[in-house]
PDB file of C-alpha atoms in Angstrom:
ATOM      1  CA  UNK A   3     245.489 110.090   5.470  1.00 75.00           C
ATOM      2  CA  UNK A   4     246.439 109.666   9.126  1.00 92.00           C
ATOM      3  CA  UNK A   5     243.720 107.777  10.946  1.00 96.00           C
ATOM      4  CA  UNK A   6     243.380 110.413  13.672  1.00 96.00           C
ATOM      5  CA  UNK A   7     242.858 113.071  10.988  1.00 95.00           C
ATOM      6  CA  UNK A   8     239.856 111.305   9.469  1.00 96.00           C
ATOM      7  CA  UNK A   9     236.486 112.937   9.962  1.00 97.00           C
ATOM      8  CA  UNK A  10     234.798 109.843  11.370  1.00 98.00           C
ATOM      9  CA  UNK A  11     237.462 109.388  14.050  1.00 98.00           C
ATOM     10  CA  UNK A  12     237.216 113.041  15.062  1.00 98.00           C
ATOM     11  CA  UNK A  13     233.432 112.737  15.254  1.00 98.00           C
ATOM     12  CA  UNK A  14     233.709 109.593  17.360  1.00 98.00           C
ATOM     13  CA  UNK A  15     236.118 111.244  19.800  1.00 98.00           C
ATOM     14  CA  UNK A  16     233.919 114.345  20.117  1.00 98.00           C
ATOM     15  CA  UNK A  17     230.832 112.246  20.837  1.00 98.00           C
ATOM     16  CA  UNK A  18     232.662 110.238  23.495  1.00 98.00           C
ATOM     17  CA  UNK A  19     233.932 113.411  25.139  1.00 98.00           C
ATOM     18  CA  UNK A  20     230.484 115.012  25.028  1.00 98.00           C
ATOM     19  CA  UNK A  21     229.055 111.963  26.796  1.00 98.00           C
ATOM     20  CA  UNK A  22     231.737 112.100  29.470  1.00 98.00           C
ATOM     21  CA  UNK A  23     230.981 115.766  30.167  1.00 98.00           C
ATOM     22  CA  UNK A  24     227.291 114.906  30.569  1.00 98.00           C
ATOM     23  CA  UNK A  25     228.298 112.669  33.474  1.00 98.00           C
ATOM     24  CA  UNK A  26     227.268 109.453  31.715  1.00 98.00           C
ATOM     25  CA  UNK A  27     230.656 107.699  31.825  1.00 97.00           C
ATOM     26  CA  UNK A  28     232.034 107.285  35.315  1.00 97.00           C
ATOM     27  CA  UNK A  29     235.278 105.307  35.465  1.00 96.00           C
ATOM     28  CA  UNK A  30     235.174 102.911  32.471  1.00 94.00           C
ATOM     29  CA  UNK A  31     231.383 102.985  32.137  1.00 95.00           C
ATOM     30  CA  UNK A  32     229.726 102.915  28.727  1.00 96.00           C
ATOM     31  CA  UNK A  33     230.833 102.051  25.210  1.00 97.00           C
ATOM     32  CA  UNK A  34     230.512 103.305  21.650  1.00 98.00           C
ATOM     33  CA  UNK A  35     230.849 101.757  18.196  1.00 98.00           C
ATOM     34  CA  UNK A  36     230.705 102.994  14.607  1.00 98.00           C
ATOM     35  CA  UNK A  37     230.375 100.959  11.390  1.00 98.00           C
ATOM     36  CA  UNK A  38     232.756 102.419   8.817  1.00 98.00           C
ATOM     37  CA  UNK A  39     231.679 103.292   5.294  1.00 98.00           C
ATOM     38  CA  UNK A  40     233.581 101.546   2.464  1.00 97.00           C
ATOM     39  CA  UNK A  41     235.198 104.808   1.354  1.00 97.00           C
ATOM     40  CA  UNK A  42     236.354 105.489   4.925  1.00 98.00           C
ATOM     41  CA  UNK A  43     238.020 102.101   5.069  1.00 97.00           C
ATOM     42  CA  UNK A  44     239.809 102.739   1.781  1.00 96.00           C
ATOM     43  CA  UNK A  45     241.001 106.173   2.908  1.00 96.00           C
ATOM     44  CA  UNK A  46     242.886 104.670   5.859  1.00 96.00           C
ATOM     45  CA  UNK A  47     243.727 101.187   4.575  1.00 96.00           C
ATOM     46  CA  UNK A  48     247.469 101.907   4.139  1.00 93.00           C
ATOM     47  CA  UNK A  49     247.621 102.745   7.869  1.00 95.00           C
ATOM     48  CA  UNK A  50     245.974  99.534   9.068  1.00 96.00           C
ATOM     49  CA  UNK A  51     247.879  96.652  10.640  1.00 92.00           C
ATOM     50  CA  UNK A  52     247.741  93.163   9.134  1.00 88.00           C
ATOM     51  CA  UNK A  53     249.532  91.031  11.709  1.00 81.00           C
ATOM     52  CA  UNK A  54     246.937  90.601  14.463  1.00 83.00           C
ATOM     53  CA  UNK A  55     245.320  87.233  15.166  1.00 92.00           C
ATOM     54  CA  UNK A  56     241.619  86.576  14.719  1.00 96.00           C
ATOM     55  CA  UNK A  57     239.606  86.367  17.942  1.00 96.00           C
ATOM     56  CA  UNK A  58     236.052  85.045  18.507  1.00 96.00           C
ATOM     57  CA  UNK A  59     233.384  87.739  18.742  1.00 94.00           C
ATOM     58  CA  UNK A  60     231.185  85.780  21.110  1.00 89.00           C
ATOM     59  CA  UNK A  61     228.268  86.166  18.708  1.00 91.00           C
ATOM     60  CA  UNK A  62     227.387  85.155  15.152  1.00 93.00           C
ATOM     61  CA  UNK A  63     226.691  88.189  12.947  1.00 97.00           C
ATOM     62  CA  UNK A  64     226.870  87.047   9.304  1.00 97.00           C
ATOM     63  CA  UNK A  65     225.131  90.213   8.136  1.00 98.00           C
ATOM     64  CA  UNK A  66     228.262  92.148   9.139  1.00 98.00           C
ATOM     65  CA  UNK A  67     230.820  89.860   7.512  1.00 98.00           C
ATOM     66  CA  UNK A  68     233.852  91.790   6.252  1.00 97.00           C
ATOM     67  CA  UNK A  69     232.772  95.060   7.890  1.00 98.00           C
ATOM     68  CA  UNK A  70     235.063  97.422   9.854  1.00 98.00           C
ATOM     69  CA  UNK A  71     234.153  99.078  13.163  1.00 98.00           C
ATOM     70  CA  UNK A  72     235.651 101.784  15.352  1.00 98.00           C
ATOM     71  CA  UNK A  73     235.015 100.778  18.969  1.00 98.00           C
ATOM     72  CA  UNK A  74     235.952 101.768  22.504  1.00 98.00           C
ATOM     73  CA  UNK A  75     238.263  99.416  24.396  1.00 98.00           C
ATOM     74  CA  UNK A  76     237.313  97.262  27.357  1.00 97.00           C
ATOM     75  CA  UNK A  77     238.200  98.936  30.640  1.00 96.00           C
ATOM     76  CA  UNK A  78     239.104 102.223  28.944  1.00 97.00           C
ATOM     77  CA  UNK A  79     237.910 105.502  30.436  1.00 97.00           C
ATOM     78  CA  UNK A  80     235.844 107.849  28.263  1.00 97.00           C
ATOM     79  CA  UNK A  81     237.588 110.798  29.927  1.00 97.00           C
ATOM     80  CA  UNK A  82     240.888 109.628  28.394  1.00 98.00           C
ATOM     81  CA  UNK A  83     239.688 109.122  24.828  1.00 98.00           C
ATOM     82  CA  UNK A  84     240.280 112.722  23.813  1.00 97.00           C
ATOM     83  CA  UNK A  85     243.728 112.639  25.480  1.00 97.00           C
ATOM     84  CA  UNK A  86     245.038 109.351  24.050  1.00 97.00           C
ATOM     85  CA  UNK A  87     242.648 107.895  21.472  1.00 98.00           C
ATOM     86  CA  UNK A  88     245.159 105.343  20.137  1.00 97.00           C
ATOM     87  CA  UNK A  89     245.300 103.739  23.585  1.00 98.00           C
ATOM     88  CA  UNK A  90     241.534 103.797  24.173  1.00 98.00           C
ATOM     89  CA  UNK A  91     240.032 102.945  20.777  1.00 98.00           C
ATOM     90  CA  UNK A  92     240.357 100.225  18.163  1.00 98.00           C
ATOM     91  CA  UNK A  93     239.402  99.668  14.552  1.00 98.00           C
ATOM     92  CA  UNK A  94     238.424  96.042  14.118  1.00 98.00           C
ATOM     93  CA  UNK A  95     237.670  93.964  11.040  1.00 98.00           C
ATOM     94  CA  UNK A  96     235.199  91.063  11.027  1.00 98.00           C
ATOM     95  CA  UNK A  97     235.807  87.904   9.038  1.00 97.00           C
ATOM     96  CA  UNK A  98     233.483  86.992   6.189  1.00 97.00           C
ATOM     97  CA  UNK A  99     231.369  84.709   8.387  1.00 97.00           C
ATOM     98  CA  UNK A 100     230.880  87.333  11.098  1.00 97.00           C
ATOM     99  CA  UNK A 101     232.291  85.019  13.761  1.00 97.00           C
ATOM    100  CA  UNK A 102     235.736  86.489  14.483  1.00 97.00           C
ATOM    101  CA  UNK A 103     237.411  89.888  14.619  1.00 98.00           C
ATOM    102  CA  UNK A 104     240.943  91.205  14.472  1.00 97.00           C
ATOM    103  CA  UNK A 105     242.350  94.533  15.558  1.00 97.00           C
ATOM    104  CA  UNK A 106     243.603  96.625  12.641  1.00 97.00           C
ATOM    105  CA  UNK A 107     244.442  99.835  14.558  1.00 97.00           C
ATOM    106  CA  UNK A 108     244.571 101.192  18.095  1.00 97.00           C
ATOM    107  CA  UNK A 109     244.775  99.814  21.659  1.00 97.00           C
ATOM    108  CA  UNK A 110     248.507 100.458  21.440  1.00 96.00           C
ATOM    109  CA  UNK A 111     248.983  99.782  25.141  1.00 95.00           C
ATOM    110  CA  UNK A 112     247.179  96.449  24.877  1.00 94.00           C
ATOM    111  CA  UNK A 113     243.638  95.386  25.495  1.00 95.00           C
ATOM    112  CA  UNK A 114     240.552  94.199  23.673  1.00 96.00           C
ATOM    113  CA  UNK A 115     237.377  95.834  22.345  1.00 97.00           C
ATOM    114  CA  UNK A 116     234.532  96.651  24.710  1.00 96.00           C
ATOM    115  CA  UNK A 117     233.125  93.763  26.728  1.00 93.00           C
ATOM    116  CA  UNK A 118     229.748  94.651  25.205  1.00 93.00           C
ATOM    117  CA  UNK A 119     231.057  93.865  21.696  1.00 95.00           C
ATOM    118  CA  UNK A 120     228.524  91.044  21.149  1.00 94.00           C
ATOM    119  CA  UNK A 121     225.648  93.378  22.043  1.00 94.00           C
ATOM    120  CA  UNK A 122     227.003  96.141  19.821  1.00 96.00           C
ATOM    121  CA  UNK A 123     227.511  93.888  16.813  1.00 97.00           C
ATOM    122  CA  UNK A 124     224.200  92.049  17.170  1.00 96.00           C
ATOM    123  CA  UNK A 125     222.441  95.405  17.316  1.00 97.00           C
ATOM    124  CA  UNK A 126     224.442  96.754  14.385  1.00 98.00           C
ATOM    125  CA  UNK A 127     223.351  93.739  12.374  1.00 98.00           C
ATOM    126  CA  UNK A 128     219.693  94.342  13.191  1.00 98.00           C
ATOM    127  CA  UNK A 129     219.807  98.093  12.516  1.00 98.00           C
ATOM    128  CA  UNK A 130     221.750  97.607   9.266  1.00 98.00           C
ATOM    129  CA  UNK A 131     218.947  95.321   8.079  1.00 98.00           C
ATOM    130  CA  UNK A 132     215.898  97.272   9.270  1.00 98.00           C
ATOM    131  CA  UNK A 133     217.215 100.699   8.167  1.00 97.00           C
ATOM    132  CA  UNK A 134     218.659  99.588   4.815  1.00 97.00           C
ATOM    133  CA  UNK A 135     222.136 100.317   6.118  1.00 97.00           C
ATOM    134  CA  UNK A 136     221.490 103.897   7.246  1.00 98.00           C
ATOM    135  CA  UNK A 137     222.253 103.339  10.938  1.00 98.00           C
ATOM    136  CA  UNK A 138     225.958 103.172  11.740  1.00 98.00           C
ATOM    137  CA  UNK A 139     226.269 104.180  15.423  1.00 98.00           C
ATOM    138  CA  UNK A 140     225.476 102.197  18.580  1.00 98.00           C
ATOM    139  CA  UNK A 141     225.926 104.028  21.897  1.00 98.00           C
ATOM    140  CA  UNK A 142     225.645 102.742  25.462  1.00 98.00           C
ATOM    141  CA  UNK A 143     225.840 105.125  28.421  1.00 98.00           C
ATOM    142  CA  UNK A 144     224.964 105.201  32.105  1.00 98.00           C
ATOM    143  CA  UNK A 145     222.357 107.949  31.951  1.00 98.00           C
ATOM    144  CA  UNK A 146     221.605 108.942  35.541  1.00 98.00           C
ATOM    145  CA  UNK A 147     217.948 109.937  35.469  1.00 98.00           C
ATOM    146  CA  UNK A 148     216.873 107.166  33.135  1.00 98.00           C
ATOM    147  CA  UNK A 149     218.499 104.632  35.465  1.00 98.00           C
ATOM    148  CA  UNK A 150     216.724 106.217  38.442  1.00 98.00           C
ATOM    149  CA  UNK A 151     213.341 105.771  36.764  1.00 98.00           C
ATOM    150  CA  UNK A 152     213.928 102.032  36.348  1.00 98.00           C
ATOM    151  CA  UNK A 153     213.658 101.732  40.132  1.00 97.00           C
ATOM    152  CA  UNK A 154     210.174 103.285  40.324  1.00 96.00           C
ATOM    153  CA  UNK A 155     208.349 102.887  36.991  1.00 96.00           C
ATOM    154  CA  UNK A 156     206.954  99.574  35.773  1.00 96.00           C
ATOM    155  CA  UNK A 157     209.479  98.050  33.362  1.00 97.00           C
ATOM    156  CA  UNK A 158     207.066  98.217  30.434  1.00 97.00           C
ATOM    157  CA  UNK A 159     207.658  99.798  27.028  1.00 98.00           C
ATOM    158  CA  UNK A 160     204.241 101.466  27.076  1.00 97.00           C
ATOM    159  CA  UNK A 161     204.687 103.092  30.486  1.00 96.00           C
ATOM    160  CA  UNK A 162     208.229 104.362  29.893  1.00 98.00           C
ATOM    161  CA  UNK A 163     207.382 105.674  26.429  1.00 98.00           C
ATOM    162  CA  UNK A 164     204.250 107.492  27.538  1.00 98.00           C
ATOM    163  CA  UNK A 165     205.818 109.056  30.628  1.00 97.00           C
ATOM    164  CA  UNK A 166     208.892 110.220  28.689  1.00 98.00           C
ATOM    165  CA  UNK A 167     206.766 111.579  25.849  1.00 98.00           C
ATOM    166  CA  UNK A 168     204.678 113.621  28.291  1.00 97.00           C
ATOM    167  CA  UNK A 169     207.694 115.460  29.686  1.00 97.00           C
ATOM    168  CA  UNK A 170     208.468 117.512  26.559  1.00 97.00           C
ATOM    169  CA  UNK A 171     206.676 118.078  23.258  1.00 97.00           C
ATOM    170  CA  UNK A 172     209.790 117.286  21.229  1.00 97.00           C
ATOM    171  CA  UNK A 173     210.031 113.763  22.651  1.00 98.00           C
ATOM    172  CA  UNK A 174     207.448 112.029  20.427  1.00 98.00           C
ATOM    173  CA  UNK A 175     208.987 113.880  17.490  1.00 98.00           C
ATOM    174  CA  UNK A 176     212.532 112.736  18.298  1.00 98.00           C
ATOM    175  CA  UNK A 177     211.639 109.138  19.182  1.00 98.00           C
ATOM    176  CA  UNK A 178     208.185 108.508  17.650  1.00 98.00           C
ATOM    177  CA  UNK A 179     208.581 104.715  17.787  1.00 98.00           C
ATOM    178  CA  UNK A 180     208.919 104.836  21.575  1.00 98.00           C
ATOM    179  CA  UNK A 181     211.464 103.075  23.788  1.00 98.00           C
ATOM    180  CA  UNK A 182     212.008  99.469  24.780  1.00 98.00           C
ATOM    181  CA  UNK A 183     212.811  98.315  28.315  1.00 98.00           C
ATOM    182  CA  UNK A 184     214.672  95.241  29.554  1.00 97.00           C
ATOM    183  CA  UNK A 185     214.670  94.026  33.139  1.00 96.00           C
ATOM    184  CA  UNK A 186     217.987  93.602  34.924  1.00 96.00           C
ATOM    185  CA  UNK A 187     220.379  91.154  33.244  1.00 93.00           C
ATOM    186  CA  UNK A 188     224.067  90.348  33.566  1.00 92.00           C
ATOM    187  CA  UNK A 189     225.892  92.790  31.236  1.00 87.00           C
ATOM    188  CA  UNK A 190     228.410  91.727  28.637  1.00 81.00           C
ATOM    189  CA  UNK A 191     226.817  88.382  27.874  1.00 80.00           C
ATOM    190  CA  UNK A 192     225.020  86.812  24.951  1.00 83.00           C
ATOM    191  CA  UNK A 193     221.562  86.816  26.534  1.00 88.00           C
ATOM    192  CA  UNK A 194     221.354  90.565  27.106  1.00 91.00           C
ATOM    193  CA  UNK A 195     222.682  91.061  23.567  1.00 90.00           C
ATOM    194  CA  UNK A 196     219.902  88.842  22.200  1.00 93.00           C
ATOM    195  CA  UNK A 197     217.145  90.578  24.168  1.00 95.00           C
ATOM    196  CA  UNK A 198     218.395  94.037  23.177  1.00 95.00           C
ATOM    197  CA  UNK A 199     218.620  93.114  19.503  1.00 95.00           C
ATOM    198  CA  UNK A 200     215.019  91.860  19.601  1.00 96.00           C
ATOM    199  CA  UNK A 201     213.837  95.264  20.794  1.00 98.00           C
ATOM    200  CA  UNK A 202     216.071  97.055  18.270  1.00 97.00           C
ATOM    201  CA  UNK A 203     213.866  95.540  15.569  1.00 97.00           C
ATOM    202  CA  UNK A 204     211.279  98.215  16.411  1.00 97.00           C
ATOM    203  CA  UNK A 205     212.998 100.809  18.625  1.00 98.00           C
ATOM    204  CA  UNK A 206     216.097 103.012  18.377  1.00 98.00           C
ATOM    205  CA  UNK A 207     216.261 103.269  22.192  1.00 98.00           C
ATOM    206  CA  UNK A 208     216.516 100.384  24.646  1.00 98.00           C
ATOM    207  CA  UNK A 209     216.716 100.994  28.405  1.00 98.00           C
ATOM    208  CA  UNK A 210     218.543  98.461  30.569  1.00 97.00           C
ATOM    209  CA  UNK A 211     217.030  98.457  34.054  1.00 98.00           C
ATOM    210  CA  UNK A 212     219.404  99.717  36.775  1.00 97.00           C
ATOM    211  CA  UNK A 213     222.203 100.041  34.202  1.00 97.00           C
ATOM    212  CA  UNK A 214     221.726 102.521  31.377  1.00 97.00           C
ATOM    213  CA  UNK A 215     220.606 103.042  27.822  1.00 97.00           C
ATOM    214  CA  UNK A 216     221.411 101.752  24.334  1.00 97.00           C
ATOM    215  CA  UNK A 217     220.754 104.006  21.326  1.00 98.00           C
ATOM    216  CA  UNK A 218     221.144 103.534  17.586  1.00 98.00           C
ATOM    217  CA  UNK A 219     221.370 106.189  14.904  1.00 98.00           C
ATOM    218  CA  UNK A 220     222.573 107.199  11.468  1.00 98.00           C
ATOM    219  CA  UNK A 221     225.445 109.385  12.632  1.00 98.00           C
ATOM    220  CA  UNK A 222     227.098 110.728  15.762  1.00 98.00           C
ATOM    221  CA  UNK A 223     224.946 113.846  16.111  1.00 98.00           C
ATOM    222  CA  UNK A 224     221.622 112.053  15.689  1.00 98.00           C
ATOM    223  CA  UNK A 225     222.557 109.233  18.055  1.00 98.00           C
ATOM    224  CA  UNK A 226     223.921 111.524  20.751  1.00 98.00           C
ATOM    225  CA  UNK A 227     220.922 113.829  20.342  1.00 98.00           C
ATOM    226  CA  UNK A 228     218.551 110.909  20.743  1.00 98.00           C
ATOM    227  CA  UNK A 229     220.134 109.789  23.998  1.00 98.00           C
ATOM    228  CA  UNK A 230     220.375 113.384  25.225  1.00 98.00           C
ATOM    229  CA  UNK A 231     216.661 113.940  24.566  1.00 98.00           C
ATOM    230  CA  UNK A 232     215.573 110.767  26.355  1.00 98.00           C
ATOM    231  CA  UNK A 233     217.773 111.545  29.346  1.00 98.00           C
ATOM    232  CA  UNK A 234     216.558 115.177  29.483  1.00 98.00           C
ATOM    233  CA  UNK A 235     212.977 113.910  29.519  1.00 98.00           C
ATOM    234  CA  UNK A 236     213.860 111.475  32.303  1.00 98.00           C
ATOM    235  CA  UNK A 237     215.393 114.346  34.283  1.00 98.00           C
ATOM    236  CA  UNK A 238     212.177 116.343  34.003  1.00 98.00           C
ATOM    237  CA  UNK A 239     210.117 113.349  35.115  1.00 97.00           C
ATOM    238  CA  UNK A 240     212.387 112.771  38.113  1.00 97.00           C
ATOM    239  CA  UNK A 241     211.842 116.423  39.108  1.00 97.00           C
ATOM    240  CA  UNK A 242     208.073 116.152  38.647  1.00 96.00           C
ATOM    241  CA  UNK A 243     207.953 113.029  40.799  1.00 94.00           C
ATOM    242  CA  UNK A 244     210.018 114.788  43.463  1.00 95.00           C
ATOM    243  CA  UNK A 245     207.714 117.825  43.564  1.00 95.00           C
ATOM    244  CA  UNK A 246     204.276 116.283  43.648  1.00 90.00           C
ATOM    245  CA  UNK A 247     202.369 113.021  43.575  1.00 83.00           C
ATOM    246  CA  UNK A 248     199.924 114.602  41.096  1.00 86.00           C
ATOM    247  CA  UNK A 249     200.264 116.073  37.612  1.00 90.00           C
ATOM    248  CA  UNK A 250     197.976 119.097  37.462  1.00 91.00           C
ATOM    249  CA  UNK A 251     198.114 119.036  33.646  1.00 93.00           C
ATOM    250  CA  UNK A 252     199.974 117.120  30.961  1.00 95.00           C
ATOM    251  CA  UNK A 253     200.072 116.367  27.227  1.00 96.00           C
ATOM    252  CA  UNK A 254     197.001 114.307  26.311  1.00 96.00           C
ATOM    253  CA  UNK A 255     196.569 111.531  23.737  1.00 97.00           C
ATOM    254  CA  UNK A 256     194.734 113.940  21.437  1.00 97.00           C
ATOM    255  CA  UNK A 257     197.552 116.464  21.843  1.00 97.00           C
ATOM    256  CA  UNK A 258     199.992 113.780  20.684  1.00 97.00           C
ATOM    257  CA  UNK A 259     197.793 112.917  17.711  1.00 97.00           C
ATOM    258  CA  UNK A 260     197.744 116.600  16.736  1.00 97.00           C
ATOM    259  CA  UNK A 261     201.542 116.462  16.327  1.00 97.00           C
ATOM    260  CA  UNK A 262     201.404 113.779  13.648  1.00 97.00           C
ATOM    261  CA  UNK A 263     200.475 115.834  10.555  1.00 96.00           C
ATOM    262  CA  UNK A 264     202.584 118.807  11.598  1.00 96.00           C
ATOM    263  CA  UNK A 265     205.773 116.792  12.080  1.00 97.00           C
ATOM    264  CA  UNK A 266     205.041 113.969   9.612  1.00 97.00           C
ATOM    265  CA  UNK A 267     205.196 111.260  12.254  1.00 97.00           C
ATOM    266  CA  UNK A 268     202.991 108.292  13.089  1.00 96.00           C
ATOM    267  CA  UNK A 269     202.660 107.484  16.781  1.00 97.00           C
ATOM    268  CA  UNK A 270     201.674 103.934  17.774  1.00 97.00           C
ATOM    269  CA  UNK A 271     198.228 103.968  19.343  1.00 97.00           C
ATOM    270  CA  UNK A 272     199.295 101.520  22.060  1.00 96.00           C
ATOM    271  CA  UNK A 273     201.209 104.410  23.682  1.00 97.00           C
ATOM    272  CA  UNK A 274     198.192 106.749  23.537  1.00 96.00           C
ATOM    273  CA  UNK A 275     196.025 104.940  26.062  1.00 95.00           C
ATOM    274  CA  UNK A 276     193.631 106.841  28.295  1.00 90.00           C
ATOM    275  CA  UNK A 277     194.852 107.096  31.865  1.00 87.00           C
ATOM    276  CA  UNK A 278     192.695 107.027  34.930  1.00 75.00           C
ATOM    277  CA  UNK A 279     192.976 110.253  36.863  1.00 64.00           C
ATOM    278  CA  UNK A 280     194.869 109.778  40.076  1.00 56.00           C
ATOM    279  CA  UNK A 281     198.151 110.344  41.885  1.00 53.00           C
ATOM    280  CA  UNK A 282     201.487 109.492  40.346  1.00 59.00           C
ATOM    281  CA  UNK A 283     201.815 107.004  43.192  1.00 53.00           C
ATOM    282  CA  UNK A 284     199.385 104.806  41.262  1.00 57.00           C
ATOM    283  CA  UNK A 285     201.815 104.743  38.350  1.00 60.00           C
ATOM    284  CA  UNK A 286     204.931 103.907  40.312  1.00 51.00           C
TER     285      UNK A 286
END
């Protein structure tokens, strides 16, 4: 099978293009990675290169030793992925120790995998472990409204989760574990990868202050849908904050609790705190 004809590559390209059309990927902003299934690797193995040198990952991920990933390239534009995927994407293989990678396909015009590769792989390792291997997609995008909120809301998991949940009833159903938040850090380095992977132990969504969002999911649709839902909620909150300094009514803690049996979810009580009545100015 030709690599570009494989279902997982087509799904990857569609997701990247969908994100670009949402306005989340200006210039070369954002990155995406997918952990291949063994049968997917075997279906394309005859098309893979074997002559590339091993390169250090910049992180130690032994839980991913020997795995293959489809990733976006560093400096590549999401808007060009659908036009020339072989120039913008790469399939990489990790060595058995999870310390080095080599390119097996793609980046035909030169280049290296995304500069956020350490963060992607450290988060893949965590999500592989905590989901028994179900999660295979890590997605980072520059989601406009979510970024805007990091300038005005306290950078606390409880505050962001509660405010996003209140904006639409589907939100606690789509991300019942809440969201994690990290203060501003230099992107592309080991420290932000470590801090994100810590939060990925309990969340599928991590917000990077003044930068964007990281999401993890089982497949392309679920991961894109998760980010889309969080960003839609953030958009509603931005509009509410722009219209009034008061919420006349909202979804209450007991309203959230009423969702649990109907949708078979369990919402952490730490997000269902009672608020003091007052202007939104008190929150921000």
